[in-house]
Amino acid sequence: MSSFQTEIDIASSKELVWLAWTQSERITKWFAPEAYLEPRLGGAYELYFTPGNHDTMGTKGCIVTLWEPQERLGFTWKGPDDFAAVMNHEGALTYVLVSLSEQEGATKVLVEHFGWGDTEEWEKARAWHQMAWSQVLGSLKKALEAGVGELCCTP
C-alpha cells in the first residue's frame, strides 16, 4: 500500500496539539471552516471546506479508525472534488494516521497518508495531498504557536 509522510515540530504541548485535531471547535480554527468530529473510535471525522455545503469539498462519512489519546489518531479520508472519481467512494478511501511525540519543549506531528493507487489519476491526487498536508501542518503550527485564542488554552 503506497503512502507518504509529512511532519512538523510545534512549540506546544502534546495535549493542545491533540485537542486541535479532535475537537470540532478547535479544528475549524486552523484546518477547515466547518467540522463535525466525534472524538472516539468509530466516530465521525467530517471536515467541510465550503461552509454550509456538506455534499462537496469535504470528508462527509469519514470516521475515526484509531483512537489513542494524545498519541495516535487515525481516520478515513476523502480528497477534493477534483479527485472524487478516483478516491472518494467505498473501497477507495484513503487513510490518515496522525502521530504525536514530545521533543524538548515541542510536539512532533507526523502525518502518514496511506492507500494510494498506482494510476496517473491517483498520482495526481497523491501529489496534491503531499502539498496540502504541508500547508495544513504549517497552519496548525502558526495557530498553536500564536498563543492566542481557543487553541492555546486547555478546556
XYZ file of N, CA, C and O in Angstrom:
620
model
N 0.859 -1.196 0.000
C 0.000 0.000 0.000
C 0.885 1.233 0.000
O 1.727 1.393 0.861
N 0.708 2.061 -0.954
C 1.515 3.262 -1.109
C 1.154 4.306 -0.045
O -0.011 4.455 0.319
N 2.175 5.022 0.441
C 1.933 6.053 1.454
C 2.991 7.146 1.337
O 3.968 7.003 0.621
N 2.776 8.235 2.063
C 3.792 9.275 2.220
C 3.654 9.870 3.608
O 2.650 9.665 4.286
N 4.692 10.581 4.040
C 4.717 11.188 5.362
C 5.023 12.675 5.263
O 5.778 13.095 4.388
N 4.448 13.432 6.188
C 4.745 14.848 6.352
C 4.866 15.087 7.848
O 4.075 14.550 8.621
N 5.859 15.862 8.276
C 5.988 16.107 9.708
C 6.403 17.537 9.983
O 6.916 18.239 9.112
N 6.147 17.937 11.238
C 6.486 19.296 11.663
C 6.654 19.289 13.178
O 6.032 18.473 13.876
N 7.506 20.172 13.692
C 7.650 20.360 15.135
C 6.898 21.635 15.510
O 7.050 22.667 14.845
N 6.093 21.528 16.571
C 5.277 22.658 17.016
C 5.602 22.950 18.472
O 5.570 22.041 19.317
N 5.896 24.195 18.784
C 6.213 24.604 20.148
C 4.914 24.713 20.955
O 4.402 25.797 21.210
N 4.380 23.550 21.298
C 3.129 23.471 22.047
C 3.086 22.105 22.724
O 3.792 21.177 22.312
N 2.237 21.977 23.728
C 2.122 20.702 24.427
C 1.393 19.675 23.574
O 0.589 20.014 22.708
N 1.689 18.415 23.840
C 1.021 17.329 23.121
C -0.487 17.391 23.355
O -1.266 17.130 22.452
N -0.891 17.755 24.562
C -2.323 17.847 24.871
C -3.026 18.858 23.972
O -4.095 18.570 23.418
N -2.441 20.041 23.812
C -3.083 21.072 22.988
C -3.078 20.698 21.510
O -4.040 20.981 20.791
N -2.017 20.041 21.048
C -1.985 19.588 19.658
C -3.076 18.540 19.442
O -3.819 18.588 18.456
N -3.214 17.611 20.390
C -4.254 16.576 20.298
C -5.642 17.205 20.233
O -6.474 16.842 19.397
N -5.910 18.161 21.099
C -7.221 18.819 21.112
C -7.489 19.545 19.791
O -8.625 19.571 19.315
N -6.435 20.111 19.196
C -6.600 20.812 17.921
C -7.069 19.859 16.820
O -7.801 20.263 15.920
N -6.677 18.584 16.906
C -7.064 17.586 15.903
C -8.409 16.931 16.198
O -8.999 16.322 15.316
N -8.873 17.000 17.462
C -10.001 16.152 17.861
C -11.238 16.897 18.345
O -12.222 16.254 18.705
N -11.214 18.199 18.370
C -12.401 18.957 18.781
C -12.879 19.835 17.620
O -12.094 20.611 17.060
N -14.164 19.701 17.310
C -14.736 20.446 16.172
C -14.457 21.942 16.276
O -14.077 22.578 15.292
N -14.636 22.516 17.469
C -14.491 23.963 17.619
C -13.030 24.401 17.504
O -12.759 25.574 17.264
N -12.096 23.492 17.658
C -10.679 23.836 17.514
C -10.179 23.600 16.092
O -9.416 24.406 15.558
N -10.585 22.511 15.473
C -10.074 22.192 14.130
C -10.531 23.236 13.104
O -9.854 23.483 12.117
N -11.645 23.909 13.393
C -12.127 24.957 12.483
C -11.285 26.230 12.580
O -11.441 27.125 11.753
N -10.397 26.311 13.526
C -9.524 27.484 13.658
C -8.293 27.379 12.764
O -7.611 28.367 12.532
N -7.991 26.167 12.268
C -6.752 26.022 11.503
C -6.850 25.109 10.276
O -5.980 25.138 9.436
N -7.906 24.286 10.150
C -7.935 23.294 9.078
C -9.082 23.552 8.106
O -8.863 23.803 6.929
N -10.303 23.456 8.567
C -11.483 23.612 7.709
C -12.468 24.549 8.407
O -12.554 24.547 9.635
N -13.242 25.317 7.649
C -14.155 26.284 8.277
C -15.332 25.657 9.020
O -15.946 26.306 9.856
N -15.630 24.399 8.728
C -16.740 23.731 9.403
C -16.345 22.275 9.639
O -15.672 21.666 8.797
N -16.748 21.720 10.781
C -16.364 20.338 11.093
C -17.394 19.682 12.000
O -18.088 20.351 12.774
N -17.477 18.365 11.873
C -18.268 17.544 12.779
C -17.388 16.366 13.182
O -17.160 15.447 12.394
N -16.828 16.454 14.398
C -15.948 15.414 14.910
C -16.596 14.757 16.121
O -17.100 15.444 17.005
N -16.571 13.436 16.155
C -16.995 12.676 17.326
C -15.732 12.006 17.857
O -15.272 11.012 17.284
N -15.147 12.583 18.919
C -13.835 12.137 19.386
C -13.870 10.774 20.087
O -13.807 10.678 21.310
N -13.965 9.715 19.263
C -13.976 8.338 19.772
C -13.792 7.397 18.598
O -14.051 7.770 17.457
N -13.386 6.180 18.884
C -13.237 5.170 17.847
C -14.578 4.945 17.161
O -15.597 4.775 17.826
N -14.599 4.994 15.835
C -15.836 4.821 15.072
C -16.650 6.086 14.911
O -17.647 6.104 14.198
N -16.230 7.179 15.563
C -16.946 8.450 15.483
C -16.687 9.162 14.163
O -15.760 8.834 13.422
N -17.514 10.142 13.876
C -17.378 10.922 12.642
C -16.091 11.734 12.635
O -15.680 12.272 13.667
N -15.460 11.847 11.459
C -14.323 12.745 11.247
C -14.600 13.485 9.942
O -14.075 13.154 8.887
N -15.502 14.459 10.055
C -16.003 15.156 8.876
C -15.572 16.621 8.888
O -15.890 17.362 9.816
N -14.858 17.008 7.839
C -14.434 18.386 7.643
C -15.110 18.905 6.386
O -15.201 18.187 5.388
N -15.571 20.146 6.446
C -16.267 20.750 5.313
C -15.541 22.026 4.908
O -15.416 22.954 5.694
N -15.068 22.040 3.666
C -14.242 23.149 3.199
C -15.054 24.245 2.528
O -14.523 25.310 2.225
N -16.353 24.010 2.296
C -17.269 25.028 1.801
C -18.391 25.133 2.837
O -19.281 24.278 2.878
N -18.336 26.141 3.722
C -19.321 26.234 4.805
C -20.760 26.156 4.289
O -21.100 26.747 3.277
N -21.556 25.385 4.993
C -22.961 25.240 4.642
C -23.230 24.187 3.584
O -24.375 23.833 3.337
N -22.171 23.679 2.941
C -22.334 22.654 1.910
C -21.644 21.381 2.377
O -20.417 21.317 2.422
N -22.435 20.386 2.738
C -21.864 19.145 3.253
C -21.760 18.060 2.182
O -21.382 16.929 2.482
N -22.092 18.383 0.938
C -22.098 17.376 -0.116
C -20.912 17.461 -1.069
O -20.674 16.535 -1.839
N -20.157 18.550 -1.028
C -18.973 18.674 -1.873
C -17.823 19.197 -1.023
O -18.037 19.769 0.055
N -16.613 18.990 -1.515
C -15.403 19.505 -0.878
C -15.386 19.237 0.629
O -15.291 20.153 1.447
N -15.478 17.971 1.000
C -15.430 17.630 2.409
C -15.207 16.144 2.614
O -15.074 15.371 1.666
N -15.184 15.754 3.877
C -14.929 14.356 4.232
C -16.172 13.707 4.855
O -16.062 12.895 5.765
N -17.342 14.086 4.350
C -18.593 13.516 4.836
C -18.525 11.985 4.810
O -18.108 11.393 3.814
N -18.911 11.358 5.926
C -18.912 9.907 6.014
C -17.607 9.305 6.506
O -17.542 8.105 6.763
N -16.562 10.111 6.647
C -15.295 9.587 7.139
C -15.373 9.380 8.654
O -16.120 10.069 9.354
N -14.611 8.397 9.133
C -14.695 8.023 10.548
C -13.317 7.866 11.182
O -12.316 7.656 10.502
N -13.317 7.933 12.513
C -12.119 7.686 13.308
C -11.872 6.176 13.322
O -12.749 5.403 13.705
N -10.673 5.769 12.898
C -10.333 4.349 12.814
C -9.299 3.934 13.862
O -9.083 2.747 14.075
N -8.652 4.909 14.493
C -7.686 4.640 15.553
C -7.778 5.773 16.550
O -7.778 6.944 16.159
N -7.868 5.440 17.832
C -8.031 6.452 18.874
C -7.141 6.086 20.052
O -7.475 5.222 20.863
N -5.971 6.712 20.123
C -5.037 6.538 21.236
C -4.733 7.934 21.756
O -3.816 8.597 21.273
N -5.550 8.427 22.723
C -5.466 9.825 23.165
C -4.042 10.337 23.400
O -3.251 9.709 24.093
N -3.785 11.478 22.778
C -2.527 12.212 22.831
C -1.347 11.443 22.258
O -0.197 11.848 22.453
N -1.623 10.342 21.537
C -0.557 9.565 20.906
C -0.789 9.428 19.403
O 0.011 9.903 18.611
N -1.907 8.745 19.028
C -2.182 8.483 17.615
C -3.675 8.600 17.319
O -4.511 8.177 18.111
N -3.960 9.167 16.146
C -5.326 9.340 15.662
C -5.349 8.886 14.210
O -4.535 9.326 13.402
N -6.271 7.987 13.888
C -6.419 7.547 12.509
C -7.826 7.840 12.027
O -8.779 7.791 12.805
N -7.949 8.160 10.733
C -9.275 8.406 10.167
C -9.258 8.148 8.675
O -8.225 8.249 8.021
N -10.440 7.790 8.147
C -10.578 7.648 6.705
C -10.630 9.047 6.100
O -10.930 10.030 6.786
N -10.355 9.130 4.786
C -10.198 10.439 4.161
C -10.769 10.451 2.750
O -10.670 9.478 2.017
N -11.341 11.591 2.395
C -11.783 11.875 1.025
C -11.027 13.094 0.530
O -10.842 14.055 1.275
N -10.643 13.065 -0.725
C -9.927 14.188 -1.314
C -10.888 15.230 -1.859
O -12.111 15.070 -1.805
N -10.339 16.312 -2.418
C -11.187 17.344 -3.006
C -11.966 16.796 -4.211
O -11.616 15.758 -4.774
N -13.003 17.501 -4.576
C -13.904 17.043 -5.637
C -13.179 16.710 -6.945
O -13.612 15.828 -7.676
N -12.064 17.387 -7.237
C -11.311 17.104 -8.457
C -10.878 15.634 -8.536
O -10.674 15.096 -9.623
N -10.727 14.996 -7.374
C -10.258 13.612 -7.322
C -11.341 12.645 -6.847
O -11.066 11.475 -6.586
N -12.579 13.118 -6.765
C -13.673 12.305 -6.219
C -13.869 10.998 -6.979
O -14.124 9.947 -6.375
N -13.737 11.025 -8.283
C -13.986 9.822 -9.084
C -13.014 8.700 -8.746
O -13.366 7.527 -8.786
N -11.798 9.063 -8.366
C -10.792 8.041 -8.089
C -10.742 7.647 -6.614
O -10.511 6.488 -6.289
N -10.997 8.583 -5.677
C -10.699 8.281 -4.277
C -11.822 8.517 -3.267
O -11.598 8.294 -2.088
N -12.979 8.945 -3.653
C -13.994 9.313 -2.657
C -15.176 8.365 -2.594
O -16.291 8.780 -2.341
N -14.945 7.094 -2.792
C -16.068 6.150 -2.709
C -15.629 4.902 -1.941
O -14.429 4.639 -1.800
N -16.597 4.163 -1.429
C -16.310 2.952 -0.662
C -15.327 2.080 -1.414
O -15.445 1.883 -2.611
N -14.364 1.571 -0.706
C -13.368 0.720 -1.328
C -12.177 1.484 -1.867
O -11.161 0.882 -2.209
N -12.283 2.802 -1.961
C -11.166 3.607 -2.474
C -10.789 4.740 -1.522
O -9.978 5.588 -1.873
N -11.362 4.773 -0.311
C -10.997 5.826 0.629
C -9.550 5.630 1.073
O -9.074 4.497 1.203
N -8.860 6.729 1.291
C -7.516 6.653 1.840
C -7.619 6.774 3.358
O -8.694 6.985 3.923
N -6.495 6.640 4.013
C -6.443 6.561 5.468
C -5.322 7.460 5.967
O -4.212 7.421 5.417
N -5.612 8.257 6.987
C -4.630 9.173 7.554
C -4.317 8.739 8.987
O -5.225 8.429 9.761
N -3.036 8.728 9.315
C -2.585 8.438 10.674
C -1.783 9.635 11.162
O -0.804 10.037 10.525
N -2.215 10.229 12.288
C -1.520 11.352 12.909
C -0.878 10.820 14.187
O -1.570 10.277 15.051
N 0.442 10.959 14.295
C 1.173 10.508 15.484
C 1.828 11.706 16.144
O 2.409 12.561 15.468
N 1.739 11.767 17.477
C 2.320 12.865 18.249
C 3.419 12.327 19.155
O 3.254 11.274 19.782
N 4.523 13.055 19.242
C 5.574 12.697 20.186
C 6.210 13.968 20.731
O 6.312 14.972 20.015
N 6.587 13.931 21.997
C 7.193 15.099 22.614
C 8.674 15.179 22.275
O 9.368 14.164 22.268
N 9.115 16.388 21.967
C 10.508 16.662 21.608
C 10.941 17.930 22.327
O 10.506 18.990 21.936
N 11.695 17.854 23.383
C 12.264 19.027 24.068
C 11.458 20.310 23.896
O 11.817 21.175 23.113
N 10.380 20.438 24.613
C 9.580 21.654 24.590
C 8.699 21.819 23.368
O 8.139 22.885 23.137
N 8.605 20.777 22.568
C 7.780 20.847 21.368
C 7.069 19.512 21.170
O 7.337 18.541 21.874
N 6.156 19.505 20.226
C 5.462 18.276 19.848
C 5.739 18.026 18.374
O 5.522 18.909 17.548
N 6.247 16.837 18.075
C 6.435 16.437 16.677
C 5.110 15.849 16.206
O 4.544 14.970 16.843
N 4.612 16.369 15.084
C 3.395 15.864 14.470
C 3.801 15.169 13.178
O 4.403 15.783 12.298
N 3.476 13.883 13.088
C 3.764 13.098 11.900
C 2.432 12.683 11.278
O 1.610 12.042 11.936
N 2.210 13.083 10.032
C 1.018 12.676 9.291
C 1.461 11.669 8.231
O 2.340 11.970 7.416
N 0.864 10.478 8.276
C 1.105 9.457 7.273
C -0.210 9.241 6.529
O -1.245 9.068 7.161
N -0.155 9.262 5.223
C -1.370 9.128 4.413
C -1.205 7.885 3.542
O -0.304 7.820 2.705
N -2.079 6.905 3.744
C -1.987 5.584 3.129
C -3.117 5.346 2.124
O -4.154 5.978 2.194
N -2.892 4.353 1.272
C -3.969 3.832 0.443
C -4.018 4.340 -0.977
O -5.051 4.257 -1.641
N -2.904 4.843 -1.472
C -2.869 5.414 -2.814
C -2.792 4.322 -3.869
O -2.032 3.369 -3.737
N -3.543 4.498 -4.922
C -3.475 3.597 -6.064
C -2.280 3.949 -6.937
O -1.508 4.864 -6.621
N -2.118 3.244 -8.051
C -0.939 3.463 -8.879
C -1.246 3.939 -10.297
O -0.431 3.805 -11.192
N -2.418 4.545 -10.481
C -2.727 5.117 -11.794
C -2.259 6.571 -11.846
O -1.893 7.160 -10.829
N -2.314 7.154 -13.015
C -1.924 8.555 -13.164
C -2.830 9.474 -12.335
O -2.365 10.434 -11.722
N -4.134 9.171 -12.310
C -5.063 9.992 -11.513
C -4.745 9.897 -10.027
O -4.789 10.883 -9.304
N -4.437 8.691 -9.551
C -4.035 8.518 -8.149
C -2.765 9.313 -7.869
O -2.633 9.928 -6.800
N -1.824 9.302 -8.794
C -0.565 10.022 -8.584
C -0.815 11.525 -8.488
O -0.206 12.214 -7.668
N -1.736 12.049 -9.291
C -2.096 13.473 -9.196
C -2.710 13.772 -7.829
O -2.402 14.792 -7.195
N -3.605 12.892 -7.366
C -4.245 13.082 -6.056
C -3.205 13.032 -4.941
O -3.223 13.846 -4.008
N -2.291 12.089 -5.036
C -1.240 11.952 -4.020
C -0.364 13.207 -3.981
O -0.069 13.742 -2.907
N 0.076 13.679 -5.141
C 0.924 14.873 -5.205
C 0.193 16.084 -4.609
O 0.791 16.877 -3.873
N -1.082 16.215 -4.928
C -1.866 17.322 -4.374
C -1.914 17.221 -2.849
O -1.733 18.219 -2.146
N -2.156 16.038 -2.316
C -2.242 15.855 -0.864
C -0.898 16.086 -0.178
O -0.868 16.632 0.933
N 0.194 15.709 -0.805
C 1.505 15.984 -0.210
C 1.693 17.486 -0.014
O 2.152 17.934 1.039
N 1.326 18.265 -1.024
C 1.401 19.721 -0.919
C 0.432 20.219 0.154
O 0.789 21.034 1.003
N -0.782 19.709 0.145
C -1.814 20.187 1.066
C -1.459 19.884 2.521
O -1.651 20.738 3.393
N -0.953 18.681 2.812
C -0.615 18.360 4.207
C 0.488 19.261 4.730
O 0.472 19.647 5.906
N 1.441 19.643 3.897
C 2.475 20.592 4.340
C 1.848 21.926 4.726
O 2.196 22.514 5.751
N 0.901 22.384 3.914
C 0.214 23.650 4.216
C -0.625 23.526 5.491
O -0.641 24.428 6.326
N -1.326 22.410 5.632
C -2.185 22.197 6.798
C -1.347 22.183 8.078
O -1.706 22.827 9.077
N -0.230 21.469 8.062
C 0.613 21.422 9.256
C 1.227 22.787 9.552
O 1.369 23.170 10.714
N 1.552 23.543 8.522
C 2.038 24.908 8.731
C 0.970 25.781 9.377
O 1.265 26.602 10.260
N -0.266 25.599 8.961
C -1.386 26.334 9.546
C -1.562 25.971 11.020
O -1.787 26.839 11.872
N -1.465 24.677 11.335
C -1.574 24.235 12.731
C -0.458 24.838 13.568
O -0.696 25.350 14.668
N 0.765 24.788 13.074
C 1.911 25.343 13.799
C 1.700 26.835 14.073
O 1.861 27.301 15.199
N 1.331 27.574 13.049
C 1.123 29.023 13.190
C 0.015 29.307 14.211
O 0.165 30.167 15.079
N -1.078 28.561 14.123
C -2.211 28.793 15.022
C -1.851 28.483 16.475
O -2.176 29.255 17.377
N -1.173 27.369 16.713
C -0.829 26.991 18.088
C 0.284 27.860 18.663
O 0.240 28.227 19.837
N 1.266 28.182 17.853
C 2.383 28.959 18.356
C 2.048 30.432 18.557
O 2.786 31.153 19.243
N 0.925 30.896 17.998
C 0.496 32.285 18.210
C 0.168 32.534 19.677
O 0.280 33.661 20.168
N -0.254 31.472 20.393
C -0.517 31.600 21.822
C -1.743 32.425 22.166
O -1.851 32.938 23.276
N -2.655 32.583 21.241
C -3.871 33.344 21.500
C -5.088 32.528 21.067
O -4.989 31.610 20.271
N -6.242 32.913 21.602
C -7.486 32.258 21.192
C -7.671 30.903 21.844
O -6.933 30.487 22.731
N -8.697 30.186 21.360
C -9.074 28.906 21.948
C -7.991 27.852 21.874
O -7.894 26.997 22.744
N -7.193 27.862 20.821
C -6.224 26.801 20.621
C -5.132 26.764 21.684
O -4.545 25.724 21.934
N -4.853 27.898 22.314
C -3.725 27.953 23.248
C -4.101 27.513 24.654
O -3.240 27.405 25.515
N -5.376 27.264 24.881
C -5.811 27.025 26.260
C -6.403 25.625 26.428
O -7.124 25.146 25.562
N -6.109 25.034 27.579
C -6.716 23.749 27.917
C -8.144 24.001 28.366
O -8.395 24.933 29.132
N -9.103 23.203 27.881
C -10.502 23.428 28.261
C -10.741 23.168 29.748
O -10.027 22.448 30.373
